[in-house]
mmCIF file of C-alpha atoms in Angstrom:
data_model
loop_
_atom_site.group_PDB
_atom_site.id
_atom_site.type_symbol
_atom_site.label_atom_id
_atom_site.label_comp_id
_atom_site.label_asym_id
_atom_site.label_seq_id
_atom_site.Cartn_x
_atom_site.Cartn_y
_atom_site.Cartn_z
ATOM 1 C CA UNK A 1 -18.366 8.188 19.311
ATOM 2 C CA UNK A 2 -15.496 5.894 19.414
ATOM 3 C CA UNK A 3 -14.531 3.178 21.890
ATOM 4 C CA UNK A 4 -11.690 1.561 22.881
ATOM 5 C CA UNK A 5 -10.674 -1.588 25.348
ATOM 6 C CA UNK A 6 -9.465 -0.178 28.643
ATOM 7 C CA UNK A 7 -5.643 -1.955 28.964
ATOM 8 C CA UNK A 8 -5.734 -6.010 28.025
ATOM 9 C CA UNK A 9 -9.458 -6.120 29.430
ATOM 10 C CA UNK A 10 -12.336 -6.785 27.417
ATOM 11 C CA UNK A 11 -13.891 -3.592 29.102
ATOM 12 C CA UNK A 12 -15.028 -1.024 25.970
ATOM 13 C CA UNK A 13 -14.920 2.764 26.900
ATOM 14 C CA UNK A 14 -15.439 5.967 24.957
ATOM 15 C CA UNK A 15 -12.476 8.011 23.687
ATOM 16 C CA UNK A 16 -13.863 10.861 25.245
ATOM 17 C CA UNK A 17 -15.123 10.112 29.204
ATOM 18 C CA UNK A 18 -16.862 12.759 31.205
ATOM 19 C CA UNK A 19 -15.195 13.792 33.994
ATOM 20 C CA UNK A 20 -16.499 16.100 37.080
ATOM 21 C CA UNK A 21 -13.297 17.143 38.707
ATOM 22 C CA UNK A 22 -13.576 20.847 39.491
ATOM 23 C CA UNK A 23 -17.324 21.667 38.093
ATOM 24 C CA UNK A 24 -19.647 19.375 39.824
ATOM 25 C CA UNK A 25 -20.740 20.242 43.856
ATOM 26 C CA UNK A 26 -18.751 23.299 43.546
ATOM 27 C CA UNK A 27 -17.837 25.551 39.964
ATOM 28 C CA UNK A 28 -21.356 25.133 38.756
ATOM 29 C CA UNK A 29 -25.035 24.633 40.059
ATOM 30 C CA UNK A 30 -26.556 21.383 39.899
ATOM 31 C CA UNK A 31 -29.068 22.394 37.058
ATOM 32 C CA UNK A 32 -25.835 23.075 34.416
ATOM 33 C CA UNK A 33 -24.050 19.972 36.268
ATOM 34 C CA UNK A 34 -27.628 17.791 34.838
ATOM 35 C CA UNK A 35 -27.374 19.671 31.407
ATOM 36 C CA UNK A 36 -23.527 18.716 31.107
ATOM 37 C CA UNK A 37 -24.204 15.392 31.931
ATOM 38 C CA UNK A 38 -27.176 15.058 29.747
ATOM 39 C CA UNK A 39 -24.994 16.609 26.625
ATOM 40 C CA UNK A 40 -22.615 13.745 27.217
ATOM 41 C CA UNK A 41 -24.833 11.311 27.118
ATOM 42 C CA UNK A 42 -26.579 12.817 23.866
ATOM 43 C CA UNK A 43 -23.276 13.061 22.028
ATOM 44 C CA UNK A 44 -22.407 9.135 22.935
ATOM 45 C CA UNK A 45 -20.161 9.593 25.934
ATOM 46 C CA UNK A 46 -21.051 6.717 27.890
ATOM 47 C CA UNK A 47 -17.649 6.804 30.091
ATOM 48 C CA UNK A 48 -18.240 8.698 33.782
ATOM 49 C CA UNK A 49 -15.179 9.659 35.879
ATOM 50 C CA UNK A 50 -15.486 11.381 39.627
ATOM 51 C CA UNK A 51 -13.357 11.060 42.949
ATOM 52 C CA UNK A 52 -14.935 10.737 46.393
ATOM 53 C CA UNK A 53 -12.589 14.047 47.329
ATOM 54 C CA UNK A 54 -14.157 15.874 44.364
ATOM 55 C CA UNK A 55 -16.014 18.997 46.161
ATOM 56 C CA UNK A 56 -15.913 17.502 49.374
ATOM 57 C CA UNK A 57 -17.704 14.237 47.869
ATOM 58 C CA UNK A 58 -20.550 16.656 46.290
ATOM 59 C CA UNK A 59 -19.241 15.594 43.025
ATOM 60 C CA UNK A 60 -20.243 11.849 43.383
ATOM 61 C CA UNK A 61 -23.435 12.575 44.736
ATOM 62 C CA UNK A 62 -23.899 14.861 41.607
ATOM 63 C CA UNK A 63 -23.528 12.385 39.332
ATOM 64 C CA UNK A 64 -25.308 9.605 40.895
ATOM 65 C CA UNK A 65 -28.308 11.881 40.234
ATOM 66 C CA UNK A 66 -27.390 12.964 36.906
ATOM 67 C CA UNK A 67 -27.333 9.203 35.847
ATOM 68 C CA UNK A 68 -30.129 8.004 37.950
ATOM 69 C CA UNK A 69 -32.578 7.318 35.589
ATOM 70 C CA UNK A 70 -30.108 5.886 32.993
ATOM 71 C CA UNK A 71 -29.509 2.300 31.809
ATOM 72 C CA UNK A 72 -26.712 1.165 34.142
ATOM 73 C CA UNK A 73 -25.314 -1.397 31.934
ATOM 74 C CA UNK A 74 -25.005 0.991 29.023
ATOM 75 C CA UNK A 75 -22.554 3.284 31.733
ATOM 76 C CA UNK A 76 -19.231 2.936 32.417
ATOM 77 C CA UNK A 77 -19.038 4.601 35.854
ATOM 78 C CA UNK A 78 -15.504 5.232 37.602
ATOM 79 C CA UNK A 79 -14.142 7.039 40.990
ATOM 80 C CA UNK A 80 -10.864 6.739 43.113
ATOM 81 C CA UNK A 81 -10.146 6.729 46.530
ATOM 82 C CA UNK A 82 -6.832 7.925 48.398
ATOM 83 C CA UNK A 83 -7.771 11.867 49.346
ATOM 84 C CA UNK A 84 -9.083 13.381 52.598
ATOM 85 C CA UNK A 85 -12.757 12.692 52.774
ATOM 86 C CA UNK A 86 -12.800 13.817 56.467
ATOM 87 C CA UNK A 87 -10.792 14.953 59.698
ATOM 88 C CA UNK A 88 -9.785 11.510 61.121
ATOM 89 C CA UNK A 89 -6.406 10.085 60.351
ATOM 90 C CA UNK A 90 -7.826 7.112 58.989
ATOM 91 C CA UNK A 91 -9.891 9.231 56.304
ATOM 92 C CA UNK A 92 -7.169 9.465 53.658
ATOM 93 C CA UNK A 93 -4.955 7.153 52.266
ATOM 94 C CA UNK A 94 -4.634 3.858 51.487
ATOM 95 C CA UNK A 95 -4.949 1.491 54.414
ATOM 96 C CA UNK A 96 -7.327 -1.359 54.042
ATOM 97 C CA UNK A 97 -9.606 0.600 56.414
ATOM 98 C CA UNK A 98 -10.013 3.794 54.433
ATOM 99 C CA UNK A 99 -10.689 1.894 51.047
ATOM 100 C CA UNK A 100 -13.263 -0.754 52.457
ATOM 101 C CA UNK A 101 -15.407 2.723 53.785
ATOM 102 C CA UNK A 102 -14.693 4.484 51.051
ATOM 103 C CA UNK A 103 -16.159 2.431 48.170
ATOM 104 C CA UNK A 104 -19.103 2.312 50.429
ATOM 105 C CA UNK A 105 -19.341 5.447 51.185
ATOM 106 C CA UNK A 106 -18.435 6.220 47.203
ATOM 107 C CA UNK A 107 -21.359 3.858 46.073
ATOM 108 C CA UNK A 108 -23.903 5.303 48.176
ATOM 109 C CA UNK A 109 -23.500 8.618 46.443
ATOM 110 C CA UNK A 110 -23.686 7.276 43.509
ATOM 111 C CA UNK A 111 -26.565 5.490 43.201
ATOM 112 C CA UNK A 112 -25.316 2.065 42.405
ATOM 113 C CA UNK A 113 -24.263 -1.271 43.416
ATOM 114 C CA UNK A 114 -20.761 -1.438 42.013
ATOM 115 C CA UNK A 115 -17.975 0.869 39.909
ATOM 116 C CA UNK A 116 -16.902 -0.135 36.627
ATOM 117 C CA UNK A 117 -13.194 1.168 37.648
ATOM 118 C CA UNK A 118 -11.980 1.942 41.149
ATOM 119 C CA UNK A 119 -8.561 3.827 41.152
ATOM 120 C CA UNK A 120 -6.136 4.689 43.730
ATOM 121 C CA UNK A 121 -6.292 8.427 43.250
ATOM 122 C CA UNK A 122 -2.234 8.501 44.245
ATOM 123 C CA UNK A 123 0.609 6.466 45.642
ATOM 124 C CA UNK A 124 0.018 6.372 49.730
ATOM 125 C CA UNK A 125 3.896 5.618 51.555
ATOM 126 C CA UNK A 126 1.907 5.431 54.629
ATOM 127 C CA UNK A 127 0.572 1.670 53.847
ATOM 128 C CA UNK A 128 2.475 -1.146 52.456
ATOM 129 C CA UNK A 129 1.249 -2.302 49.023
ATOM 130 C CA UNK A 130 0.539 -5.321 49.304
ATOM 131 C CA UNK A 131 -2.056 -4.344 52.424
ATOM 132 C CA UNK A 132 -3.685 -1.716 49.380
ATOM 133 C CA UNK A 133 -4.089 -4.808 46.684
ATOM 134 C CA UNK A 134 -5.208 -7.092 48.841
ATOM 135 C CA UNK A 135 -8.091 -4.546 49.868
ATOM 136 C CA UNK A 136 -8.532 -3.735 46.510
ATOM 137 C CA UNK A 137 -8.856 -7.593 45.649
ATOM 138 C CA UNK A 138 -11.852 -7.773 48.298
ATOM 139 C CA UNK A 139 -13.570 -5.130 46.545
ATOM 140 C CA UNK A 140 -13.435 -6.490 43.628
ATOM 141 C CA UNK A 141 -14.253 -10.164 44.517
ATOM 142 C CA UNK A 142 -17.723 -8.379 47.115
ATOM 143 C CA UNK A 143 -18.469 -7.541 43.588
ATOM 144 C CA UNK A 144 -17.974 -3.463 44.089
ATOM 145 C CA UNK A 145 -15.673 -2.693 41.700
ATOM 146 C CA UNK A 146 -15.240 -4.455 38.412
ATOM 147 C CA UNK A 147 -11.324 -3.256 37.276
ATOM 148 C CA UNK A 148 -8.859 -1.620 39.289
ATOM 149 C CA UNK A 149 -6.515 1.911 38.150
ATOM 150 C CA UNK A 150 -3.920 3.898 39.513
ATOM 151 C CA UNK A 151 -3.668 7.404 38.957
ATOM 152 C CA UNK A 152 -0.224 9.615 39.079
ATOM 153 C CA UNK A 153 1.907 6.522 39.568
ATOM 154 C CA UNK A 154 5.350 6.078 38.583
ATOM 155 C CA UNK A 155 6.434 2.882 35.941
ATOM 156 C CA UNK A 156 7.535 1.608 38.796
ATOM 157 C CA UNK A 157 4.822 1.754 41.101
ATOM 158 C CA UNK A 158 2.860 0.375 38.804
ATOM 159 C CA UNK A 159 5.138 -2.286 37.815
ATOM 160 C CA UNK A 160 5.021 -3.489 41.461
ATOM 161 C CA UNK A 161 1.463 -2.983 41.680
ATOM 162 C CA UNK A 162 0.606 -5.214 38.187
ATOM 163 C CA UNK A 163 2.829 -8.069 39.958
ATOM 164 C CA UNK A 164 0.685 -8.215 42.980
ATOM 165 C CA UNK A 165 -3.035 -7.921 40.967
ATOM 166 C CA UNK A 166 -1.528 -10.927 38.965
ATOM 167 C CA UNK A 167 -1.057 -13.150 41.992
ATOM 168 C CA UNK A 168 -4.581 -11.486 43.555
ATOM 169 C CA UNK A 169 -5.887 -12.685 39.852
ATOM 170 C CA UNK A 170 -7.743 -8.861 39.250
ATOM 171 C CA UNK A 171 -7.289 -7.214 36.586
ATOM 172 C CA UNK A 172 -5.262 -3.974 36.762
ATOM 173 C CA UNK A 173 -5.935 -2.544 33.929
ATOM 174 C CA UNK A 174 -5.191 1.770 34.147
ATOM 175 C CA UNK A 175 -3.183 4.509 34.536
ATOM 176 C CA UNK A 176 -4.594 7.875 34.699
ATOM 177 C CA UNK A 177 -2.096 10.591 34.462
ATOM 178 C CA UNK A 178 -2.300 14.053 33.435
ATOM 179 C CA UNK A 179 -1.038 14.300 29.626
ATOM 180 C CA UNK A 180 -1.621 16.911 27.117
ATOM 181 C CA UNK A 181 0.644 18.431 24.417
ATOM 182 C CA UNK A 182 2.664 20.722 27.098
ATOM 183 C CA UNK A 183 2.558 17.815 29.773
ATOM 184 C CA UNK A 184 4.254 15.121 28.711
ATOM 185 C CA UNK A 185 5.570 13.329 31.330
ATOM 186 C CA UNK A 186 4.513 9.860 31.244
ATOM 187 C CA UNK A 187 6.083 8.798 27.980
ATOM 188 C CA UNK A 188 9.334 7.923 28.650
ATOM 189 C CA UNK A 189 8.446 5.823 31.704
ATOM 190 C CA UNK A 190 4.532 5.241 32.484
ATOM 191 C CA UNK A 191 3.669 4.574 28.628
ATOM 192 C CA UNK A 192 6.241 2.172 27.824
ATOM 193 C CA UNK A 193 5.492 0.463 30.715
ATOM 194 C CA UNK A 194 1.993 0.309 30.721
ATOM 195 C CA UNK A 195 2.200 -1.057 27.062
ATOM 196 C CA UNK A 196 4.259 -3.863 28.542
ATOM 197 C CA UNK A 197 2.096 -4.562 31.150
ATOM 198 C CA UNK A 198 -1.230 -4.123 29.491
ATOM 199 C CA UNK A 199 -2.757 -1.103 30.758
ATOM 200 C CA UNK A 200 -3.991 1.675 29.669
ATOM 201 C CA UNK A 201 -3.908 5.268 29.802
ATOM 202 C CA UNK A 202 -7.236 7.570 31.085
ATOM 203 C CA UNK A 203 -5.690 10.935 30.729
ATOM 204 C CA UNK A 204 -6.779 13.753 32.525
ATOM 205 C CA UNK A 205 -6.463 17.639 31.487
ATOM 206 C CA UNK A 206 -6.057 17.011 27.681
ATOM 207 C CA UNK A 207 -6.504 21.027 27.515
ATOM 208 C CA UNK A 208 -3.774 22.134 30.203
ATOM 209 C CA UNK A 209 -6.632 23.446 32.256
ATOM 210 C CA UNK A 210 -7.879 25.301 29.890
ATOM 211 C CA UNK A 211 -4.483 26.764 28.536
ATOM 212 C CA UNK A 212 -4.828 25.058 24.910
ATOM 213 C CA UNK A 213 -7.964 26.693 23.869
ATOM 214 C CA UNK A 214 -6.219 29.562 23.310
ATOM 215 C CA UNK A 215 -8.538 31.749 25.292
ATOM 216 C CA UNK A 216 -6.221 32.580 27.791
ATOM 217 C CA UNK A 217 -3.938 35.559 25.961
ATOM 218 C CA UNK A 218 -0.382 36.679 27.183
ATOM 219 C CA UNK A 219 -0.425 39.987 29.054
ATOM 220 C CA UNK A 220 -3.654 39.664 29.524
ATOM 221 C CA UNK A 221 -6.466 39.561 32.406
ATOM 222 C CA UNK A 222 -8.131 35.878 32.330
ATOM 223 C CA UNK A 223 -11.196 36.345 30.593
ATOM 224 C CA UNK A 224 -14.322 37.240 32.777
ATOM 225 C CA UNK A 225 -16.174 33.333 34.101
ATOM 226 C CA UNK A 226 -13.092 31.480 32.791
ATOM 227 C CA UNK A 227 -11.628 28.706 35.116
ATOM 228 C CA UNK A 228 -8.673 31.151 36.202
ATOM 229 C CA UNK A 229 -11.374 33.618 37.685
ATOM 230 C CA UNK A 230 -13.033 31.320 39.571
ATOM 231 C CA UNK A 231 -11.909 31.987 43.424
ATOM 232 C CA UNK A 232 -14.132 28.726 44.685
ATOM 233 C CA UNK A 233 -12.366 26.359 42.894
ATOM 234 C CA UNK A 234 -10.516 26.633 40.057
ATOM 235 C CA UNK A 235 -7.964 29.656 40.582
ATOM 236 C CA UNK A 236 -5.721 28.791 42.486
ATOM 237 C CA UNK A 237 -4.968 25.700 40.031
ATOM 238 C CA UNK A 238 -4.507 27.884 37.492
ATOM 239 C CA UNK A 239 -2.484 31.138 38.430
ATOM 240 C CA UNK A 240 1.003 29.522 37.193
ATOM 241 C CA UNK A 241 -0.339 28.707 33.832
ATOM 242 C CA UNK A 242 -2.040 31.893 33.123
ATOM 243 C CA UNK A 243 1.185 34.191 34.312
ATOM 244 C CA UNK A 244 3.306 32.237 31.819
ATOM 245 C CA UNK A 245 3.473 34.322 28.971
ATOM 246 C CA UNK A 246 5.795 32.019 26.783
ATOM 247 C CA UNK A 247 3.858 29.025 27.082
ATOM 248 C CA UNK A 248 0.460 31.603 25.998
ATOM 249 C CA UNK A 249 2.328 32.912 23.495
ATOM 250 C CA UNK A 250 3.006 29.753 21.795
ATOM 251 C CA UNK A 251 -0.222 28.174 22.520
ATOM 252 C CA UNK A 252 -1.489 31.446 19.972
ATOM 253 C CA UNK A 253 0.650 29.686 17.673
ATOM 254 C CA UNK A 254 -0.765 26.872 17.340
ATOM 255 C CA UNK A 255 -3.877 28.384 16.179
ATOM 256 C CA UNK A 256 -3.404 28.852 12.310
ATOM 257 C CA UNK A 257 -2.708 24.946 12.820
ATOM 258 C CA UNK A 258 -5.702 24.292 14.174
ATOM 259 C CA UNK A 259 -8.023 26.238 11.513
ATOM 260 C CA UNK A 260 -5.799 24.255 8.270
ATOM 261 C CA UNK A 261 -7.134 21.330 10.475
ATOM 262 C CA UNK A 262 -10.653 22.285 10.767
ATOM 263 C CA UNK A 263 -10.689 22.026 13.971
ATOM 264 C CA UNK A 264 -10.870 24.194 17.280
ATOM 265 C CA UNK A 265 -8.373 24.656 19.537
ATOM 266 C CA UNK A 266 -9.501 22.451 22.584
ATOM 267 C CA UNK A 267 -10.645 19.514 19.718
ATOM 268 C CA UNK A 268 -7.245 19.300 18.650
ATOM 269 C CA UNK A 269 -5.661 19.303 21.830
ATOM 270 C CA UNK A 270 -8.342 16.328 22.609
ATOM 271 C CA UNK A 271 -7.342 14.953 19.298
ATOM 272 C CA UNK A 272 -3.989 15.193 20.353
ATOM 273 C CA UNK A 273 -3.704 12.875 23.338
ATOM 274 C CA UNK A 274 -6.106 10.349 21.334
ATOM 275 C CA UNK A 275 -3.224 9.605 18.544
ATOM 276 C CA UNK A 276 -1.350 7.798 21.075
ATOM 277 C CA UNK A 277 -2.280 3.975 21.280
ATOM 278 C CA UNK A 278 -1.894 3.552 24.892
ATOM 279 C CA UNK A 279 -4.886 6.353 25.514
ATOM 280 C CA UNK A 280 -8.293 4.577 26.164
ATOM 281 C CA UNK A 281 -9.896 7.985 26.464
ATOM 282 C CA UNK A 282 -9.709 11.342 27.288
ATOM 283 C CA UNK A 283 -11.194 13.372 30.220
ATOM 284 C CA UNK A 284 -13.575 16.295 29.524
ATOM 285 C CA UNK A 285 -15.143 18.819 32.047
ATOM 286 C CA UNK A 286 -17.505 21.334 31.142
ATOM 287 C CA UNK A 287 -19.553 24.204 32.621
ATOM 288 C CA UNK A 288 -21.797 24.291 29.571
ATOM 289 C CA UNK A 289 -23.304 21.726 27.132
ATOM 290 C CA UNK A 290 -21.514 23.161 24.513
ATOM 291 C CA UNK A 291 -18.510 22.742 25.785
ATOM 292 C CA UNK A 292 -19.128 19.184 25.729
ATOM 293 C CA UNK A 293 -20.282 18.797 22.233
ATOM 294 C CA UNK A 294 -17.424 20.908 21.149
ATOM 295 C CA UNK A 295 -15.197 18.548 22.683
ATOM 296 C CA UNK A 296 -16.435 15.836 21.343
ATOM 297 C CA UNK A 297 -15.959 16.134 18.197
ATOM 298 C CA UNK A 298 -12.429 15.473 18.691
ATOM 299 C CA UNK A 299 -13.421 11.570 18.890
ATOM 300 C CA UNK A 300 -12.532 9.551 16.023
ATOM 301 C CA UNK A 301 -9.927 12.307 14.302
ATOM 302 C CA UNK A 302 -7.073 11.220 12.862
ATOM 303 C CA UNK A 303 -4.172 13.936 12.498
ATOM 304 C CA UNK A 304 -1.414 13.693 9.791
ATOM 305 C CA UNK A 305 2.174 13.468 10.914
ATOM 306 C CA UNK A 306 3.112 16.738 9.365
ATOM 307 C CA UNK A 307 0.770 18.367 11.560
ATOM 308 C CA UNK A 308 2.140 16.747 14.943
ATOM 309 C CA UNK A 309 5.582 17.450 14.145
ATOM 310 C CA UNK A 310 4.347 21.017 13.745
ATOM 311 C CA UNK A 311 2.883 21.321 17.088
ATOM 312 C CA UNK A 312 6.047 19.824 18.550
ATOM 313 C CA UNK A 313 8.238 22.532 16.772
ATOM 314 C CA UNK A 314 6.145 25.514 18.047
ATOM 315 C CA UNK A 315 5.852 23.767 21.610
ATOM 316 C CA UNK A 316 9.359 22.285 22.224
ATOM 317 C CA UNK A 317 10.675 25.339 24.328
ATOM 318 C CA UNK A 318 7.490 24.723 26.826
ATOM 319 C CA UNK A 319 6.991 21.342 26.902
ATOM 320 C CA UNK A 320 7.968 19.313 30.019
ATOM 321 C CA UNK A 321 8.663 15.925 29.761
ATOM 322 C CA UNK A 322 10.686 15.237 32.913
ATOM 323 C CA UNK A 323 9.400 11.305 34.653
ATOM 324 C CA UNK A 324 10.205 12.577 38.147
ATOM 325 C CA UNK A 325 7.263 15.275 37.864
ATOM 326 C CA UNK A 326 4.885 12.132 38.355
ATOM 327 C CA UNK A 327 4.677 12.175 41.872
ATOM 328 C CA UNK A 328 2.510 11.231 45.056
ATOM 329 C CA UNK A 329 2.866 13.063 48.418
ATOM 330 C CA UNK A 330 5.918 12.065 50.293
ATOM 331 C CA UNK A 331 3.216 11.821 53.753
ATOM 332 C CA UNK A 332 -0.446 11.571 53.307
ATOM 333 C CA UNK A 333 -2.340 14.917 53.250
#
């Protein structure tokens, strides 16, 4: 495994980080949750990322038990706050209110007495900014959180948000965005600007969903257990991406590439969104161990320039890049 510093911080994580998104508390049982988690940790993952809205708040208490027995200073634990975590108007958001409960409510299911990195999971309109850093500052200085992130925030979001950790004096030191070789939206804005300001990237979805393993065929039925057939969870994400028969096709394309590279499919989509310098690490799920060591192997790859340019020339048609798809809700959910 490979690690790199999260933004300007002195904070090491791995270039792969497991995350527990759609699988933990809800896509898979508890035992094959443990046996993903245990993978990780066997293959040198040592970088944990969960939400409190993840299955209801499930997910947190799924890993908190996954990682019980492990050496907390060898972890790297993160989670976010800003979803619906129950029916009161106060349990969403951003408000100083919902964040103080949450990261206690987040810790508790997790087993431990602080967060490495605690991440406003979107951009709430609802609460003035400077109310959300100055909460955010608290938790840090109670000793709760260590770093603070943003995640799905535009440059200049987080440009106003940087400003206001410097005066707080914490560190804000990531962005995590979704960014893969079809989503490309953060680098004409969030990148350059993150560079600037010293953070980070923690991206999310480095295999569309799925899409980039290839497994998903044009004009064809999702294969049986995949993602796209799961009703509980993961279908309804995935229904656009599957019925998009260009993007599929060209995904087959990249193939051929793939084998000349020795590689997978899903490794060198991971491998991908690792050659940019402003990604700290990539987010994995998995329903299976070996999806997890397979993934993994994408860590520490280095691919030539003859093969990027490649992948942009069978992608180009496909590829979105558009700034203005980063976006929070207009009015909290």
């Amino acid at each position: 495994m490979e690690f790199r510093h999260l933004g300007r911080s002195g904070l090491l994580v791995s270039e792969i980080s497991y995350g527990n998104w759609i699988t933990h508390g809800s896509q898979v049982e508890e035992d094959a949750a443990l046996a993903c988690v245990r993978a990780a940790l066997e293959e040198g993952i040592t970088t944990f990322d969960t939400a409190d809205v993840y299955a209801g708040t499930r997910a947190e208490a799924v890993l908190g038990r996954a990682l019980k027995d492990e050496r907390r200073e060898g972890l790297e634990i993160f989670t976010k706050v800003y979803w619906p975590t129950g029916d009161g108007p106060n349990d969403r958001g951003l408000s100083r209110k919902h964040i103080m409960e949450s990261i206690n409510g987040s810790l508790r299911r997790l087993g431990t007495d602080y967060v490495d990195l605690y991440q406003a999971h979107r951009y709430d309109y609802a609460t003035p900014l400077e109310e959300t850093m100055i909460a955010f500052a608290d938790v840090v200085r109670q000793g709760k959180a260590l770093y603070i992130g943003v995640s799905e925030w535009r440059a200049s979001e987080i440009r106003e948000a940087a400003a206001l950790a410097k005066e707080l004096k914490i560190q804000l030191v990531s962005s995590q965005p979704q960014y893969n070789m079809l989503w490309r939206v953060i680098e004409a804005e969030v990148i350059p600007t993150s560079e600037e300001l010293g953070l980070s990237q923690i991206v999310w979805s480095p295999i569309r969903q799925g899409i980039l393993t290839g497994k998903y065929l044009p004009g064809q039925p999702p294969p049986a257990g995949s993602r796209a057939t799961d009703e509980k969870s993961g279908a309804h994400f995935m229904s656009n991406l599957v019925s998009d028969e260009d993007t599929l096709t060209r995904v087959q394309q990249l193939k051929p590439l793939a084998d000349a590279a020795g590689l997978t499919m899903a490794q060198l989509a991971v491998a991908w969104v690792l050659q940019n310098p402003n990604v700290a690490s990539a987010i994995v799920g998995a329903s299976r161990p070996e999806q997890v060591r397979d993934n993994v192997k994408a860590a520490g790859v280095k691919l030539d320039v003859e093969l990027l340019k490649r992948i942009d020339e069978v992608l180009d048609p496909v590829i979105e890049r558009d700034p203005a798809k980063t976006a929070s809700p207009a009015n909290r959910p």
